[in-house]
Every structure is written in structure tokens, then in C-alpha cells.
mmCIF file with all atom_site columns, C-alpha atoms in Angstrom:
data_model
loop_
_atom_site.group_PDB
_atom_site.id
_atom_site.type_symbol
_atom_site.label_atom_id
_atom_site.label_alt_id
_atom_site.label_comp_id
_atom_site.label_asym_id
_atom_site.label_entity_id
_atom_site.label_seq_id
_atom_site.pdbx_PDB_ins_code
_atom_site.Cartn_x
_atom_site.Cartn_y
_atom_site.Cartn_z
_atom_site.occupancy
_atom_site.B_iso_or_equiv
_atom_site.pdbx_formal_charge
_atom_site.auth_seq_id
_atom_site.auth_comp_id
_atom_site.auth_asym_id
_atom_site.auth_atom_id
_atom_site.pdbx_PDB_model_num
ATOM 1  C CA . UNK A 1 1  ? 12.067 88.501  -88.528  1.00 0.00 ? 1  UNK A CA 1
ATOM 2  C CA . UNK A 1 2  ? 8.508  90.656  -88.849  1.00 0.00 ? 2  UNK A CA 1
ATOM 3  C CA . UNK A 1 3  ? 8.271  92.079  -92.404  1.00 0.00 ? 3  UNK A CA 1
ATOM 4  C CA . UNK A 1 4  ? 6.545  94.870  -92.285  1.00 0.00 ? 4  UNK A CA 1
ATOM 5  C CA . UNK A 1 5  ? 7.309  97.332  -95.545  1.00 0.00 ? 5  UNK A CA 1
ATOM 6  C CA . UNK A 1 6  ? 8.996  95.945  -98.548  1.00 0.00 ? 6  UNK A CA 1
ATOM 7  C CA . UNK A 1 7  ? 9.634  97.172  -101.925 1.00 0.00 ? 7  UNK A CA 1
ATOM 8  C CA . UNK A 1 8  ? 11.729 96.600  -105.146 1.00 0.00 ? 8  UNK A CA 1
ATOM 9  C CA . UNK A 1 9  ? 13.395 99.360  -107.046 1.00 0.00 ? 9  UNK A CA 1
ATOM 10 C CA . UNK A 1 10 ? 14.035 99.732  -110.771 1.00 0.00 ? 10 UNK A CA 1
ATOM 11 C CA . UNK A 1 11 ? 16.890 101.683 -111.151 1.00 0.00 ? 11 UNK A CA 1
ATOM 12 C CA . UNK A 1 12 ? 20.416 101.995 -108.557 1.00 0.00 ? 12 UNK A CA 1
ATOM 13 C CA . UNK A 1 13 ? 21.402 105.162 -107.716 1.00 0.00 ? 13 UNK A CA 1
ATOM 14 C CA . UNK A 1 14 ? 18.524 108.442 -106.127 1.00 0.00 ? 14 UNK A CA 1
ATOM 15 C CA . UNK A 1 15 ? 15.995 105.124 -106.717 1.00 0.00 ? 15 UNK A CA 1
ATOM 16 C CA . UNK A 1 16 ? 17.501 103.172 -103.826 1.00 0.00 ? 16 UNK A CA 1
ATOM 17 C CA . UNK A 1 17 ? 18.294 105.742 -101.864 1.00 0.00 ? 17 UNK A CA 1
ATOM 18 C CA . UNK A 1 18 ? 13.977 107.512 -102.206 1.00 0.00 ? 18 UNK A CA 1
ATOM 19 C CA . UNK A 1 19 ? 13.676 103.512 -101.932 1.00 0.00 ? 19 UNK A CA 1
ATOM 20 C CA . UNK A 1 20 ? 14.668 103.195 -98.547  1.00 0.00 ? 20 UNK A CA 1
ATOM 21 C CA . UNK A 1 21 ? 13.614 106.381 -97.416  1.00 0.00 ? 21 UNK A CA 1
ATOM 22 C CA . UNK A 1 22 ? 10.055 106.378 -98.314  1.00 0.00 ? 22 UNK A CA 1
ATOM 23 C CA . UNK A 1 23 ? 9.670  102.844 -96.709  1.00 0.00 ? 23 UNK A CA 1
ATOM 24 C CA . UNK A 1 24 ? 10.561 103.843 -93.944  1.00 0.00 ? 24 UNK A CA 1
ATOM 25 C CA . UNK A 1 25 ? 8.196  106.933 -93.798  1.00 0.00 ? 25 UNK A CA 1
ATOM 26 C CA . UNK A 1 26 ? 5.841  104.556 -94.231  1.00 0.00 ? 26 UNK A CA 1
ATOM 27 C CA . UNK A 1 27 ? 5.896  101.761 -92.166  1.00 0.00 ? 27 UNK A CA 1
ATOM 28 C CA . UNK A 1 28 ? 5.595  104.549 -89.324  1.00 0.00 ? 28 UNK A CA 1
ATOM 29 C CA . UNK A 1 29 ? 3.607  106.574 -90.662  1.00 0.00 ? 29 UNK A CA 1
ATOM 30 C CA . UNK A 1 30 ? 5.153  109.659 -91.140  1.00 0.00 ? 30 UNK A CA 1
ATOM 31 C CA . UNK A 1 31 ? 6.436  111.882 -94.755  1.00 0.00 ? 31 UNK A CA 1
ATOM 32 C CA . UNK A 1 32 ? 9.446  111.775 -95.929  1.00 0.00 ? 32 UNK A CA 1
ATOM 33 C CA . UNK A 1 33 ? 10.473 114.704 -94.931  1.00 0.00 ? 33 UNK A CA 1
ATOM 34 C CA . UNK A 1 34 ? 9.684  113.509 -91.350  1.00 0.00 ? 34 UNK A CA 1
ATOM 35 C CA . UNK A 1 35 ? 12.150 111.393 -90.335  1.00 0.00 ? 35 UNK A CA 1
ATOM 36 C CA . UNK A 1 36 ? 14.546 112.261 -88.078  1.00 0.00 ? 36 UNK A CA 1
ATOM 37 C CA . UNK A 1 37 ? 17.664 111.231 -89.940  1.00 0.00 ? 37 UNK A CA 1
ATOM 38 C CA . UNK A 1 38 ? 19.396 111.402 -92.913  1.00 0.00 ? 38 UNK A CA 1
ATOM 39 C CA . UNK A 1 39 ? 19.778 108.103 -94.986  1.00 0.00 ? 39 UNK A CA 1
ATOM 40 C CA . UNK A 1 40 ? 23.631 109.116 -95.766  1.00 0.00 ? 40 UNK A CA 1
ATOM 41 C CA . UNK A 1 41 ? 24.548 109.984 -92.694  1.00 0.00 ? 41 UNK A CA 1
ATOM 42 C CA . UNK A 1 42 ? 23.504 106.298 -91.775  1.00 0.00 ? 42 UNK A CA 1
ATOM 43 C CA . UNK A 1 43 ? 24.551 104.353 -94.211  1.00 0.00 ? 43 UNK A CA 1
ATOM 44 C CA . UNK A 1 44 ? 27.416 104.269 -96.729  1.00 0.00 ? 44 UNK A CA 1
ATOM 45 C CA . UNK A 1 45 ? 24.356 104.089 -99.911  1.00 0.00 ? 45 UNK A CA 1
ATOM 46 C CA . UNK A 1 46 ? 27.319 104.014 -102.651 1.00 0.00 ? 46 UNK A CA 1
ATOM 47 C CA . UNK A 1 47 ? 29.383 100.663 -100.737 1.00 0.00 ? 47 UNK A CA 1
ATOM 48 C CA . UNK A 1 48 ? 26.235 98.823  -100.435 1.00 0.00 ? 48 UNK A CA 1
ATOM 49 C CA . UNK A 1 49 ? 25.153 99.688  -104.815 1.00 0.00 ? 49 UNK A CA 1
ATOM 50 C CA . UNK A 1 50 ? 28.789 98.464  -104.765 1.00 0.00 ? 50 UNK A CA 1
ATOM 51 C CA . UNK A 1 51 ? 28.453 95.544  -102.995 1.00 0.00 ? 51 UNK A CA 1
ATOM 52 C CA . UNK A 1 52 ? 25.804 93.882  -105.403 1.00 0.00 ? 52 UNK A CA 1
ATOM 53 C CA . UNK A 1 53 ? 27.148 94.581  -108.708 1.00 0.00 ? 53 UNK A CA 1
ATOM 54 C CA . UNK A 1 54 ? 24.760 93.338  -110.804 1.00 0.00 ? 54 UNK A CA 1
ATOM 55 C CA . UNK A 1 55 ? 21.274 95.548  -111.879 1.00 0.00 ? 55 UNK A CA 1
ATOM 56 C CA . UNK A 1 56 ? 17.873 95.358  -110.143 1.00 0.00 ? 56 UNK A CA 1
ATOM 57 C CA . UNK A 1 57 ? 16.630 92.578  -112.352 1.00 0.00 ? 57 UNK A CA 1
ATOM 58 C CA . UNK A 1 58 ? 20.061 90.886  -112.999 1.00 0.00 ? 58 UNK A CA 1
ATOM 59 C CA . UNK A 1 59 ? 21.564 88.730  -111.297 1.00 0.00 ? 59 UNK A CA 1
ATOM 60 C CA . UNK A 1 60 ? 24.206 89.406  -108.762 1.00 0.00 ? 60 UNK A CA 1
ATOM 61 C CA . UNK A 1 61 ? 27.492 88.929  -108.891 1.00 0.00 ? 61 UNK A CA 1
ATOM 62 C CA . UNK A 1 62 ? 27.217 88.234  -104.674 1.00 0.00 ? 62 UNK A CA 1
ATOM 63 C CA . UNK A 1 63 ? 24.074 86.988  -102.995 1.00 0.00 ? 63 UNK A CA 1
ATOM 64 C CA . UNK A 1 64 ? 23.020 87.975  -100.059 1.00 0.00 ? 64 UNK A CA 1
ATOM 65 C CA . UNK A 1 65 ? 21.977 91.079  -98.578  1.00 0.00 ? 65 UNK A CA 1
ATOM 66 C CA . UNK A 1 66 ? 23.223 94.000  -96.657  1.00 0.00 ? 66 UNK A CA 1
ATOM 67 C CA . UNK A 1 67 ? 21.190 95.324  -93.657  1.00 0.00 ? 67 UNK A CA 1
ATOM 68 C CA . UNK A 1 68 ? 20.986 98.383  -91.354  1.00 0.00 ? 68 UNK A CA 1
ATOM 69 C CA . UNK A 1 69 ? 19.361 100.927 -88.570  1.00 0.00 ? 69 UNK A CA 1
ATOM 70 C CA . UNK A 1 70 ? 17.497 104.092 -90.312  1.00 0.00 ? 70 UNK A CA 1
ATOM 71 C CA . UNK A 1 71 ? 15.120 106.449 -88.052  1.00 0.00 ? 71 UNK A CA 1
ATOM 72 C CA . UNK A 1 72 ? 14.332 103.787 -85.422  1.00 0.00 ? 72 UNK A CA 1
ATOM 73 C CA . UNK A 1 73 ? 13.585 100.750 -88.548  1.00 0.00 ? 73 UNK A CA 1
ATOM 74 C CA . UNK A 1 74 ? 15.261 97.487  -89.627  1.00 0.00 ? 74 UNK A CA 1
ATOM 75 C CA . UNK A 1 75 ? 16.384 98.039  -94.088  1.00 0.00 ? 75 UNK A CA 1
ATOM 76 C CA . UNK A 1 76 ? 17.446 94.673  -95.553  1.00 0.00 ? 76 UNK A CA 1
ATOM 77 C CA . UNK A 1 77 ? 18.220 95.648  -99.220  1.00 0.00 ? 77 UNK A CA 1
ATOM 78 C CA . UNK A 1 78 ? 19.615 92.581  -100.615 1.00 0.00 ? 78 UNK A CA 1
ATOM 79 C CA . UNK A 1 79 ? 21.082 91.656  -104.216 1.00 0.00 ? 79 UNK A CA 1
ATOM 80 C CA . UNK A 1 80 ? 18.087 92.074  -106.155 1.00 0.00 ? 80 UNK A CA 1
ATOM 81 C CA . UNK A 1 81 ? 17.891 95.902  -104.618 1.00 0.00 ? 81 UNK A CA 1
ATOM 82 C CA . UNK A 1 82 ? 14.127 94.511  -103.064 1.00 0.00 ? 82 UNK A CA 1
ATOM 83 C CA . UNK A 1 83 ? 13.810 96.326  -100.008 1.00 0.00 ? 83 UNK A CA 1
ATOM 84 C CA . UNK A 1 84 ? 12.186 94.980  -96.148  1.00 0.00 ? 84 UNK A CA 1
ATOM 85 C CA . UNK A 1 85 ? 11.819 97.710  -93.492  1.00 0.00 ? 85 UNK A CA 1
ATOM 86 C CA . UNK A 1 86 ? 10.896 96.400  -89.734  1.00 0.00 ? 86 UNK A CA 1
ATOM 87 C CA . UNK A 1 87 ? 9.299  99.254  -88.195  1.00 0.00 ? 87 UNK A CA 1
ATOM 88 C CA . UNK A 1 88 ? 10.582 100.363 -84.479  1.00 0.00 ? 88 UNK A CA 1
ATOM 89 C CA . UNK A 1 89 ? 7.560  98.456  -83.422  1.00 0.00 ? 89 UNK A CA 1
ATOM 90 C CA . UNK A 1 90 ? 8.909  95.249  -84.124  1.00 0.00 ? 90 UNK A CA 1
ATOM 91 C CA . UNK A 1 91 ? 12.483 95.748  -84.383  1.00 0.00 ? 91 UNK A CA 1
ATOM 92 C CA . UNK A 1 92 ? 13.995 93.779  -81.509  1.00 0.00 ? 92 UNK A CA 1
ATOM 93 C CA . UNK A 1 93 ? 16.094 96.194  -78.638  1.00 0.00 ? 93 UNK A CA 1
ATOM 94 C CA . UNK A 1 94 ? 20.325 95.312  -79.026  1.00 0.00 ? 94 UNK A CA 1
#
């Protein structure tokens, strides 16, 4: 996977949501309000947050990552709450 943008969040709830939205918008070169999808229509972030029980910076009880497509970008959230985004031009077609 060719990583385009990444970051990590210090708090979980809205910060993770906002981090995903802004990282995808940055990768696409648009304002977050110009994205064509709503994040909560694409993925259940409560389920993602509950999967990795630990808080950011703490040891998670589960290791791994969750990936999904949001507004044409591949988004990966890992057990340390790091967000990686691959823009549409780098996402392989199904």
C-alpha cells in the first residue's frame, strides 16, 4: 500500500472522526466540507472504537487494524489510533 497521509489522535471520539475526515480531505486536496460522503454513512466508528479497547497511547487489548473505503480513499485505522489514507489515484480497483 502506498501511504499518502497519516496521523494519530490524542482523544478517541470526535477527534478520530475529525482526523479521518480531514486526512481524507487533505489526501484529495479538498476542504472537508466538500467530501462526497458522510463518514457515519460509510463506517460504524463506535464499532471501530470499541474494537480497540485501549485509549490512544495505551496498549490496546487487540492488535491489528480496520480498513474501509471513504470517499474513494482507502482508510486504515490501527490499534494505536493511527490513521493512514491512500488517495483514490493509489487505490487498486476491485
